[in-house]
Coordinates of C-alpha atoms and ligand atoms in Angstrom, one line a residue:
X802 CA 0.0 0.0 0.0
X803 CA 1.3 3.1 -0.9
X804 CA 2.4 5.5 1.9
X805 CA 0.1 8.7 2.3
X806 CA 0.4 11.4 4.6
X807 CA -2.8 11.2 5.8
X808 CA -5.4 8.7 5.5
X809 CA -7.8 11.7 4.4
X810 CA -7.7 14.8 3.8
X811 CA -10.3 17.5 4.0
X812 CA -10.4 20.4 1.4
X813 CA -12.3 23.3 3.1
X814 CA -12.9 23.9 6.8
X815 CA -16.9 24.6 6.8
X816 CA -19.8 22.7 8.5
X817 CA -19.4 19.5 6.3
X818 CA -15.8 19.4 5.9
X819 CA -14.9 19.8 9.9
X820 CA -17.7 17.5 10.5
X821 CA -16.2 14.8 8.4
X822 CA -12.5 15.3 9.6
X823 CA -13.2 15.2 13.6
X824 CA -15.5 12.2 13.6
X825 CA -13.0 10.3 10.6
X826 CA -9.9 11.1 13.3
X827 CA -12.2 9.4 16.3
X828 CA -12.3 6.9 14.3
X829 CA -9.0 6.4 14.2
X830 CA -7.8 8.1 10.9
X831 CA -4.8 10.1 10.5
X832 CA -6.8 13.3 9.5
X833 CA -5.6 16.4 7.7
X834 CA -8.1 19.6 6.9
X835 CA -6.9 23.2 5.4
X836 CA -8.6 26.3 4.9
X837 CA -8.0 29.4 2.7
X838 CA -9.8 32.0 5.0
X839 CA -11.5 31.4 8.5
X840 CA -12.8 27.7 9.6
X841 CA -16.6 27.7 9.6
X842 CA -17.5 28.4 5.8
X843 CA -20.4 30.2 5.1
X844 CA -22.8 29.5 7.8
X845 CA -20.7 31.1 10.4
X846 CA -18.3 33.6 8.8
X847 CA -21.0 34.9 6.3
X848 CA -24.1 32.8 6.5
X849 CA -26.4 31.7 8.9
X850 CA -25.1 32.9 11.6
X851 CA -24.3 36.7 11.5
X852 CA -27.6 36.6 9.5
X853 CA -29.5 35.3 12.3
X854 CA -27.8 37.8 14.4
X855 CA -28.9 40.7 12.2
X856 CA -32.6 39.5 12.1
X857 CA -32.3 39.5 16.5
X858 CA -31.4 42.9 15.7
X859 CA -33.9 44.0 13.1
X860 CA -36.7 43.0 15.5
X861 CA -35.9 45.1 18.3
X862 CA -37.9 48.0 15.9
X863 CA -41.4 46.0 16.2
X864 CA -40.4 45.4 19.9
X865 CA -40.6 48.9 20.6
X866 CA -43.5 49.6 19.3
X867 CA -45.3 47.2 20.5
X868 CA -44.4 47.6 23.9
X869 CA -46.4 50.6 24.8
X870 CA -49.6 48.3 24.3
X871 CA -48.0 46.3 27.4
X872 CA -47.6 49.6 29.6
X873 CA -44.3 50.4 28.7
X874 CA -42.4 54.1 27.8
X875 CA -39.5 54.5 26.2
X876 CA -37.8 57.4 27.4
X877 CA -37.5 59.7 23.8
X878 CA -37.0 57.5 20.2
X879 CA -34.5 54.6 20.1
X880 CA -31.9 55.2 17.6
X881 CA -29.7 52.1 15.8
X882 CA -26.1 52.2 15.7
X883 CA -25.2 50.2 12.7
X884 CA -21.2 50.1 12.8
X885 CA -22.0 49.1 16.8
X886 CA -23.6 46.0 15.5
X887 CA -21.6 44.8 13.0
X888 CA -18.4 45.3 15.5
X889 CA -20.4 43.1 18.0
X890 CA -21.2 40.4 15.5
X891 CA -17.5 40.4 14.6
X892 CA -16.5 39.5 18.3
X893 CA -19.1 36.9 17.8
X894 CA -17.5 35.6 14.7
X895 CA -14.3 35.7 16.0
X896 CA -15.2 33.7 18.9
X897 CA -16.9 31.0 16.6
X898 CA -13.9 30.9 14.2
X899 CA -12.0 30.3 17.2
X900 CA -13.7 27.3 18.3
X901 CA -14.1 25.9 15.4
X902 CA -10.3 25.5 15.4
X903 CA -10.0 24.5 18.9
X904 CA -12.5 21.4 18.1
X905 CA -10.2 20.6 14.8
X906 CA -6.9 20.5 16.9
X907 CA -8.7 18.5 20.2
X908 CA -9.8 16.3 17.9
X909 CA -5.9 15.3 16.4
X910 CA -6.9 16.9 13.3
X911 CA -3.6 19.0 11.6
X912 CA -4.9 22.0 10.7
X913 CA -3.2 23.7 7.5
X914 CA -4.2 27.5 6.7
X915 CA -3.8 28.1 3.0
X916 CA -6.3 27.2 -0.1
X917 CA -6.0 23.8 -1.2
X918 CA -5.9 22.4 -4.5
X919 CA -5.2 19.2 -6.1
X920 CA -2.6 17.9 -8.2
X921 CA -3.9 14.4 -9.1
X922 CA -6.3 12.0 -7.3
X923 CA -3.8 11.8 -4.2
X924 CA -2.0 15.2 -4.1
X925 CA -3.3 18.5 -2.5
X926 CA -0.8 21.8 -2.8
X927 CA -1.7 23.8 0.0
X928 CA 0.1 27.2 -0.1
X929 CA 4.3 25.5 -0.2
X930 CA 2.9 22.4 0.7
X931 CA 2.6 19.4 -0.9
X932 CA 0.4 16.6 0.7
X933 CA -0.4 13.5 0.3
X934 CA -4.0 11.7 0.9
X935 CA -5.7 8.3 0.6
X936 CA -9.2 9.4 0.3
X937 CA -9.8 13.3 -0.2
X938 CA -12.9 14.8 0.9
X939 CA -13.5 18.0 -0.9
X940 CA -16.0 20.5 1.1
X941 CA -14.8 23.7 0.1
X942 CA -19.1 25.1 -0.7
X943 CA -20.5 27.7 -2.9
X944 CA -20.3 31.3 -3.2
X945 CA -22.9 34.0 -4.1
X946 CA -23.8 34.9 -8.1
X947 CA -24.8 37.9 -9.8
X948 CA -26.0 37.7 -13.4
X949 CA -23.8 39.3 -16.0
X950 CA -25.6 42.7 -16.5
X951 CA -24.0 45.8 -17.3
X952 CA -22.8 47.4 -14.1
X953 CA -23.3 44.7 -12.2
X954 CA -20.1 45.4 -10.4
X955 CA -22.2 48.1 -8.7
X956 CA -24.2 45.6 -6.5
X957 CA -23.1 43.7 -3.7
X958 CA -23.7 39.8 -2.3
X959 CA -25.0 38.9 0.8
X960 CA -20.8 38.0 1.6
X961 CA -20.2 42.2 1.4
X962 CA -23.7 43.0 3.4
X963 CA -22.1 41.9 6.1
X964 CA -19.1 44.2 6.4
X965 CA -20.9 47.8 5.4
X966 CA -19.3 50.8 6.7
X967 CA -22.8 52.7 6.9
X968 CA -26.3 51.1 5.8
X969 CA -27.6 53.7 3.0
X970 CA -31.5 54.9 3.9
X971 CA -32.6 53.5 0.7
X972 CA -31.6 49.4 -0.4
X973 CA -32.8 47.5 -3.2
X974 CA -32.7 44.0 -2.8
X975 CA -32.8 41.6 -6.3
X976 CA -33.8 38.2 -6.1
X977 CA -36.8 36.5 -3.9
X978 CA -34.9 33.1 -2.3
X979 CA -33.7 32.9 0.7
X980 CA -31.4 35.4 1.1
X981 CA -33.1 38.1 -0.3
X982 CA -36.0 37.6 1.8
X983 CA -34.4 37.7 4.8
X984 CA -32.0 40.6 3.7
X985 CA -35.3 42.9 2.7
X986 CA -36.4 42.0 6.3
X987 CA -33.4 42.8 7.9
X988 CA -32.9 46.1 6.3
X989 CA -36.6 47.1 6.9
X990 CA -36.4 46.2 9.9
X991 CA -33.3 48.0 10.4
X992 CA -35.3 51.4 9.3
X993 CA -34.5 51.4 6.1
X994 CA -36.5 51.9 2.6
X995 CA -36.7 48.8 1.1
X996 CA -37.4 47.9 -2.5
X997 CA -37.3 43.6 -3.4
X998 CA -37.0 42.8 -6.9
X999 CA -38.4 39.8 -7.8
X1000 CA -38.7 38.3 -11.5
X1001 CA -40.7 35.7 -11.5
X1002 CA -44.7 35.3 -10.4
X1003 CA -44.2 34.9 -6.5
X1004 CA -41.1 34.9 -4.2
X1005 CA -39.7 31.7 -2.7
X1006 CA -40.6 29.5 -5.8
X1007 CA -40.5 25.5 -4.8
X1008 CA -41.9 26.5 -1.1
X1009 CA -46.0 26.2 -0.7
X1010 CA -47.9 28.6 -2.7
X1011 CA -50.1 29.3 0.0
X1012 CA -46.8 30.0 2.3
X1013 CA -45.8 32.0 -0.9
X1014 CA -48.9 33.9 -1.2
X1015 CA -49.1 34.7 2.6
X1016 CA -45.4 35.8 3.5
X1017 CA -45.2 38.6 0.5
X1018 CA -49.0 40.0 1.9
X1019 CA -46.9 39.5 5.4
X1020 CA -43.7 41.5 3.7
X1021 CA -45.8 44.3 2.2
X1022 CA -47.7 45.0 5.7
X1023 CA -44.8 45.5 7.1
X1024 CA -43.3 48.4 4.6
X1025 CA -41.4 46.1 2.0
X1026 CA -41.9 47.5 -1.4
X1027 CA -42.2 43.9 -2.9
X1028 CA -42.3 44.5 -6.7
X1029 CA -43.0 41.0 -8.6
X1030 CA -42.0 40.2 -12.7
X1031 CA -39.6 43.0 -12.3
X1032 CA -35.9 42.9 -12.8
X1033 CA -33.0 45.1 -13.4
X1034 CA -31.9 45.0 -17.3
X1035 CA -28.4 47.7 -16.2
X1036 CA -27.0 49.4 -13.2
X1037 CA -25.2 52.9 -13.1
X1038 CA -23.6 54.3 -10.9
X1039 CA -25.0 57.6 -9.5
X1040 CA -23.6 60.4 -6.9
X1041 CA -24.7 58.6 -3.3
X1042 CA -26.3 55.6 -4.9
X1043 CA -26.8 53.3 -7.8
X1044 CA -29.8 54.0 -10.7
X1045 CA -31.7 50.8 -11.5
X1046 CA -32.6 50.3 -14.9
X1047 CA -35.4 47.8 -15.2
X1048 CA -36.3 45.5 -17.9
X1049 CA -39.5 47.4 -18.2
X1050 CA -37.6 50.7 -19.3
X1051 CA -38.5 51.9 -15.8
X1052 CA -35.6 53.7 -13.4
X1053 CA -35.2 54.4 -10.0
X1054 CA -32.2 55.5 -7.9
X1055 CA -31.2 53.6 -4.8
X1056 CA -28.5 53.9 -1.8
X1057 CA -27.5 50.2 -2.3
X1058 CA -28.0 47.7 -4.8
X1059 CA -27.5 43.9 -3.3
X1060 CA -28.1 40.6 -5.3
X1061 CA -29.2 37.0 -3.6
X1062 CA -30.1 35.3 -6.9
X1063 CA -28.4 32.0 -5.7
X1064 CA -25.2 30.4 -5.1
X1065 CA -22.8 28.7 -7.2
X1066 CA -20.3 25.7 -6.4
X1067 CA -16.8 27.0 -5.8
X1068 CA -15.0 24.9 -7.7
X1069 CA -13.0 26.5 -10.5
X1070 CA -9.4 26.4 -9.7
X1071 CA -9.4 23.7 -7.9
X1072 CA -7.6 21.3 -9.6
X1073 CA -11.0 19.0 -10.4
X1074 CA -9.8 18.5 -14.2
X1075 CA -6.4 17.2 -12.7
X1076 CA -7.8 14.6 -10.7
X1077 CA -10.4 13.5 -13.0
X1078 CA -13.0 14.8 -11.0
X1079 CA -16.8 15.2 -12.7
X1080 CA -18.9 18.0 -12.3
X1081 CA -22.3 19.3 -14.0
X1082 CA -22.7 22.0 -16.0
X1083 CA -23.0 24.7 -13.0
X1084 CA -20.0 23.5 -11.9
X1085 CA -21.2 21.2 -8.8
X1086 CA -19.5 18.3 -7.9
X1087 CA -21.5 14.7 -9.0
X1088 CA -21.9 12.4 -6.4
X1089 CA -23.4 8.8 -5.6
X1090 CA -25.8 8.3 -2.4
X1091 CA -22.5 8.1 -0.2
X1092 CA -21.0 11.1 -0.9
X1093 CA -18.2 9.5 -3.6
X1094 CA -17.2 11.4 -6.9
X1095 CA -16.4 9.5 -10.6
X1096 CA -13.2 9.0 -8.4
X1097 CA -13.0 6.2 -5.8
X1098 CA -10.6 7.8 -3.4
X1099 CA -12.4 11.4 -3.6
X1100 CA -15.9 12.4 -1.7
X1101 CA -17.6 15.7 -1.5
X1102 CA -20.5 17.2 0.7
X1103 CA -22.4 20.1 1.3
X1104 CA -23.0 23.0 -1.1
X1105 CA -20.1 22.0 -3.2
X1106 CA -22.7 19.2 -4.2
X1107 CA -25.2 21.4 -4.7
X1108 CA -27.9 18.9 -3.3
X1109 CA -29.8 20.6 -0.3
X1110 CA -27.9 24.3 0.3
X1111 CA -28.4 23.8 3.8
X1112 CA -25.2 23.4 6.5
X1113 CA -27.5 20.5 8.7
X1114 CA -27.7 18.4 5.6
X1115 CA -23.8 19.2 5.5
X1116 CA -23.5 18.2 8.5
X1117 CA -25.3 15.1 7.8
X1118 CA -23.5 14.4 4.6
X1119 CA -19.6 14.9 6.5
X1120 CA -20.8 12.9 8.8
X1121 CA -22.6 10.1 7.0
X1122 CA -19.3 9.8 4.8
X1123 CA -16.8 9.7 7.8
X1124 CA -19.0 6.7 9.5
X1125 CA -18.9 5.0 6.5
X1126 CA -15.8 5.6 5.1
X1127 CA -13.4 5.3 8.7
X1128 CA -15.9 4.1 10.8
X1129 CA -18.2 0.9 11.9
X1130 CA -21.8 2.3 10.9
X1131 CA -21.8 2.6 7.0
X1132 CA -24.8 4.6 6.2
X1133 CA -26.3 6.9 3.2
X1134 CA -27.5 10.8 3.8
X1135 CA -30.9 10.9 3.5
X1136 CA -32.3 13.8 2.0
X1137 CA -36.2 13.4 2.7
X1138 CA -38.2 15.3 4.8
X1139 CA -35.5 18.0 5.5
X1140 CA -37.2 20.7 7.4
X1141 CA -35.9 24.0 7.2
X1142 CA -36.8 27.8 8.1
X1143 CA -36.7 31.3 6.3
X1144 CA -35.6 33.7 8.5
X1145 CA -38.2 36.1 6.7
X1146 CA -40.2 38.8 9.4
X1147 CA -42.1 36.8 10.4
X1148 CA -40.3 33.4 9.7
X1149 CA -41.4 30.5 8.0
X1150 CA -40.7 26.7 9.0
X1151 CA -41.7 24.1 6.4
X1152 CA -41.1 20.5 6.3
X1153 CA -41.9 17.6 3.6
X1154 CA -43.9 18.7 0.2
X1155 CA -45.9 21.4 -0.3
X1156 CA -49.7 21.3 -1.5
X1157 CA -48.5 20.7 -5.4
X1158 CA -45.7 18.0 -4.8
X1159 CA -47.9 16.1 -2.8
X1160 CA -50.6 16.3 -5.2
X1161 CA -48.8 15.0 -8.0
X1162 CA -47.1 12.0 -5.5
X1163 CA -50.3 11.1 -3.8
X1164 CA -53.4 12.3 -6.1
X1165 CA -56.0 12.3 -3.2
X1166 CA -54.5 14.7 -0.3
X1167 CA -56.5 16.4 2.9
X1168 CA -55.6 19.9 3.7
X1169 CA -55.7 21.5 7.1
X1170 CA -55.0 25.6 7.3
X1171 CA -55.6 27.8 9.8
X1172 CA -54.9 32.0 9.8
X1173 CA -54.8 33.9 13.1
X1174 CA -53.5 36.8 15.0
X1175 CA -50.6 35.9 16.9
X1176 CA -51.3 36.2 21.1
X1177 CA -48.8 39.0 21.3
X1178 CA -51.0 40.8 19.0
X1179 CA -54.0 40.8 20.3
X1180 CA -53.1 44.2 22.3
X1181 CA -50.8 45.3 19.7
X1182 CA -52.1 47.5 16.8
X1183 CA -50.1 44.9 14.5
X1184 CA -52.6 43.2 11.8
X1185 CA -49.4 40.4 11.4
X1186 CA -51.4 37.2 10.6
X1187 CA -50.3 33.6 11.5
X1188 CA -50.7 30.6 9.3
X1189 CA -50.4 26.9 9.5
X1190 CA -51.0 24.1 6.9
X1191 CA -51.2 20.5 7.0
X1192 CA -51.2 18.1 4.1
X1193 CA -52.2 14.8 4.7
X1194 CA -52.3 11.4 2.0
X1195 CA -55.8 10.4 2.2
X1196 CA -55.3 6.9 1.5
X1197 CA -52.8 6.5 4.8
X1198 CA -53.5 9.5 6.6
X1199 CA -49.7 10.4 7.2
X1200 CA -49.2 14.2 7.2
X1201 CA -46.7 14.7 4.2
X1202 CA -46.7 18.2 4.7
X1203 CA -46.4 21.5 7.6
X1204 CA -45.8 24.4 6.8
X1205 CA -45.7 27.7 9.3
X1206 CA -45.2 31.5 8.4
X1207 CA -45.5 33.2 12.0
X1208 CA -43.3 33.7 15.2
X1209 CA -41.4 31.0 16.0
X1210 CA -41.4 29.0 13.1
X1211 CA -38.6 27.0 13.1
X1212 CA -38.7 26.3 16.9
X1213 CA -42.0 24.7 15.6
X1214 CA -41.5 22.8 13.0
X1215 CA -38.3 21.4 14.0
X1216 CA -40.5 19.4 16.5
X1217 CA -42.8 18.3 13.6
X1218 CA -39.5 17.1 11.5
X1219 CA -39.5 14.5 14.1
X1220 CA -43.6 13.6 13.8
X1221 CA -43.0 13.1 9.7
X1222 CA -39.6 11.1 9.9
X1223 CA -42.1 8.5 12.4
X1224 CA -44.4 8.9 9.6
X1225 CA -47.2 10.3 12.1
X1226 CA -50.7 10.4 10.7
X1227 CA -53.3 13.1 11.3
X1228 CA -55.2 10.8 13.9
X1229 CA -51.6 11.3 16.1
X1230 CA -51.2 14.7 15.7
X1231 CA -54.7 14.8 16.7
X1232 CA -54.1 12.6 19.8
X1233 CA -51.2 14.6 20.8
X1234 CA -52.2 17.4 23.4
X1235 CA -51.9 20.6 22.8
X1236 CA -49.2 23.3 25.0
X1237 CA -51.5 26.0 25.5
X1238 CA -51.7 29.0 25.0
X1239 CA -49.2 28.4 22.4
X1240 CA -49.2 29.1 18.5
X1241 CA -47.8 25.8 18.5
X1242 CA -50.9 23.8 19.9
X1243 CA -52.9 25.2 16.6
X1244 CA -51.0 22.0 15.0
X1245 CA -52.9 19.4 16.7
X1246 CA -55.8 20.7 16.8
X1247 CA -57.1 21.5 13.6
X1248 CA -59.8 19.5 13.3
X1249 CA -61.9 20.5 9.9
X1250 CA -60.6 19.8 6.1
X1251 CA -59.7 22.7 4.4
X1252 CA -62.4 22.6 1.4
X1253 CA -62.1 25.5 -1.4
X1254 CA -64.3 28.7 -1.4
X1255 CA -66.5 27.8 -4.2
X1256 CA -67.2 24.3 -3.1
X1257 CA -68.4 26.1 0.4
X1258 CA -70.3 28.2 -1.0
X1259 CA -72.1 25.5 -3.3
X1260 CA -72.9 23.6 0.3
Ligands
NDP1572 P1 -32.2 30.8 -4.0 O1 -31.8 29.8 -5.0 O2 -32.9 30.4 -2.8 O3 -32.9 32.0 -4.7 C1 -32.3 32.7 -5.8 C2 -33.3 33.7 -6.3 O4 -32.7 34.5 -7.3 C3 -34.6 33.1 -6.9 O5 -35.7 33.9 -6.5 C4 -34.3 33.2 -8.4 O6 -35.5 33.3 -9.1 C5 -33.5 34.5 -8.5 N1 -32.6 34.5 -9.6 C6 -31.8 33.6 -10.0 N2 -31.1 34.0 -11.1 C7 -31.5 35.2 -11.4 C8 -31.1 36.1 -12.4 N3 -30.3 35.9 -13.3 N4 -31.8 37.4 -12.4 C9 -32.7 37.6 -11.4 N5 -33.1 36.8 -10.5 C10 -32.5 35.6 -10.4 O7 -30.7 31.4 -3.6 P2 -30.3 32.3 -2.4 O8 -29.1 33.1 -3.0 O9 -31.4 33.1 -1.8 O10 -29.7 31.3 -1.4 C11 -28.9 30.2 -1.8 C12 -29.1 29.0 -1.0 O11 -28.6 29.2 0.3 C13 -30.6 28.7 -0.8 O12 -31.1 27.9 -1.8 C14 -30.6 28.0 0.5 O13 -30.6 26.6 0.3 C15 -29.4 28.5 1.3 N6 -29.9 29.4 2.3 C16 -30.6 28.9 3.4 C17 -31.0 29.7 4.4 C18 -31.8 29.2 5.5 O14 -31.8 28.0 5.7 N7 -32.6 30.0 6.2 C19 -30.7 31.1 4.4 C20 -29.9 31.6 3.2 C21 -29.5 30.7 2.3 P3 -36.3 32.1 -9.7 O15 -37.1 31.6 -8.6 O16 -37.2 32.7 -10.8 O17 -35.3 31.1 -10.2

């Protein structure tokens, strides 16, 4: 057997990739793992996390206000330090960064700094360094896109949001996924004018259209100047702001231009081609159930892959291949019934198919929906409407689908993740007892099949 210098090396030091390298070295492998920039990846350096630390802070606006309906005063108008903010999530990120490395290093992992890349199907060059690998996991993620408009170097990512000098009075955010959802939210929230560009019929496309439909009524209530079938055609640069050009001939002018229209693998210059390593035509890395590449020795997870764009399922995937791979307890990532949140305002928490996919898997489906003022509300003057869905297989009575857009979303629907791996069916959720008074309890006990507005009124 040839003589490596590790029994597997990681490319890329994000949620999969340290994953994968701490539980391959307790497994006993001889574990290498480098980085070209600051161990986390995108969740915590410039993803999840200093996102979900801006949306805490966006919310401290609605707060306010609606504290006076519970007796309190504030003492003259609460002003927002922005710069204050992003120096405090810095610390944060810092901190993390830090750990991250700590866990590496207590785990026996050698840690190299410098951007990998490889030479052949065994060989990474890291910075001087030439190393040596039996199986090569390669985790090194995506990065944010823009479209190839003219001046299009005018508009920032997500990845520069996060390290503004000053947060303009006026932002225009283009895309309506994930990110630009929850970036319109934080910046209105934040005080700021918001327009959202969207080009297609209705933001969040692939999520439930009636989770669709509510969120952007949600959005506009709350100031967002959501503008749907629009989209830049040109940017230009203007004295304290960029002009929009959009494809409709229209112009406006705007403090800050930022894109979220999706993520792409960041694999160009990394040495694929050398090792023989497939990819798709978007550049993603093909790979089996478990993880492997076209080459035997070479893996890849997380949003390298471009599977699920989420860091759990990352998580999963590093995981999966290091127990399978080093370990005793070989074992595929499985990719169903993934729940996951938008950190919109409010959020949404969805998990298995919305009302179309399980109409085309199961034919004859039940619905369940329910709309209502959240508690809090009730003495607030905020009209902020919950709502909850249920879709249910007829035939077996599992619930295939649950979808949330309200407070506390994802602290929901996490817990119902759980109920649709089991394969609950509707008569469990409706044995379960509800927490009351809790948004939450509205899950188990809707009781009465959803039935469209015209067949109602034809009762
Ligand atoms: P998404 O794929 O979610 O959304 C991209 C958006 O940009 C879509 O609305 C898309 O429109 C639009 N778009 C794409 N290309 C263009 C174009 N050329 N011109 C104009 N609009 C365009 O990507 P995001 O960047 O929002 O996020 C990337 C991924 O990161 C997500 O898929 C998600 O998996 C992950 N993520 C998860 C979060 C969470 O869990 N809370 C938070 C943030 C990111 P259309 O629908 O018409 O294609």
């Amino acid at each position: 057997m040839a003589d490596y210098d590790f029994d597997l090396f990681v490319i890329g030091g994000g949620s999969g990739g340290v994953r994968a390298a701490r539980i391959a070295s307790g497994h006993g492998a001889r574990v290498g793992i480098c980085e070209e920039y600051r161990y986390g990846g995108t969740c915590v350096i410039r993803g999840c996390v200093p996102k979900k630390l801006f949306v805490y802070a966006s919310h401290f606006a609605d707060d306010f206000e609606d504290a006076a309906s519970y007796g309190w005063s504030l003492n003259g108008t609460p002003s927002f330090d922005w710069p204050t903010l992003v120096a405090n999530k810095d610390k944060e990120i810092d901190r993390l960064n830090g750990i991250y490395i700590r866990l590496l290093q207590g785990a026996n992992v050698e840690v190299l700094d410098g951007r990998g890349v490889l030479q052949d199907a065994n060989t990474i060059q890291v910075g001087d360094r030439t190393v040596t690998a039996e199986t090569i996991l390669v985790a090194v993620g995506g990065t944010p896109m823009k479209p190839d408009i003219a001046g299009i170097e005018h508009a920032i990512t997500s990845n520069e949001a996060f390290h503004l000098e000053t947060l303009p009075q006026h932002i225009t955010v283009v895309g309506g996924g994930y990110i630009a959802v929850e970036f319109a939210g934080i910046f209105n929230g934040l005080g700021r004018d918001v327009v959202q560009l969207y080009r297609g019929e209705q933001i969040l496309r692939g999520f439930d259209d009636d989770v669709r439909d509510h969120l952007a009524i949600e959005l506009r209530k709350k100031g967002i100047n959501l503008r749907i079938g629009q989209n830049p055609d040109r940017l230009e640069t203007i004295d304290g702001g960029v002009r929009v050009h959009l494809e409709t001939g229209e112009t406006f002018d705007t403090g800050l231009v930022m894109y979220a229209t999706g993520r792409i693998p960041n694999t160009r210059g990394l040495g694929l081609e050398a090792a023989g390593v497939a990819t798709d035509k978007g550049g993603a890395i093909k790979v089996d159930d478990w993880s492997r590449t076209n080459i035997a020795n070479i893996y890849a997870v997380g949003d390298v892959t471009d599977r699920i764009q989420l860091t759990p399922v990352a998580l999963m995937e590093g995981h999966a291949f290091a127990d399978t791979v080093f370990g005793t307890n070989p074992r595929k990532p499985d990719h169903h019934d993934v729940p996951s949140a938008v950190f919109s305002q409010p959020p949404i928490g969805s998990v298995g198919l919305s009302e179309a996919e399980a109409r085309a898997k199961y034919g004859d489906i039940d619905l369940y929906k329910s709309t209502f003022t959240p508690m809090r509300h009730t003495m607030t003057p905020s009209d902020e409407k919950t709502f909850m869905k249920l879709i249910v297989d007829a035939k077996s009575d599992r619930v295939v689908g649950a979808h949330m857009v309200g407070p506390d979303a994802a602290e929901i629907v996490q817990g119902l993740g759980i109920a649709l791996k089991c394969g609950a069916t509707k008569a469990q959720f409706d044995a379960t007892v509800g927490i009351h008074p809790s948004a939450a309890e509205e899950f188990v006990t809707m009781r009465s099949k959803w039935t469209p507005p015209t067949a109602k009124a034809a009762e």
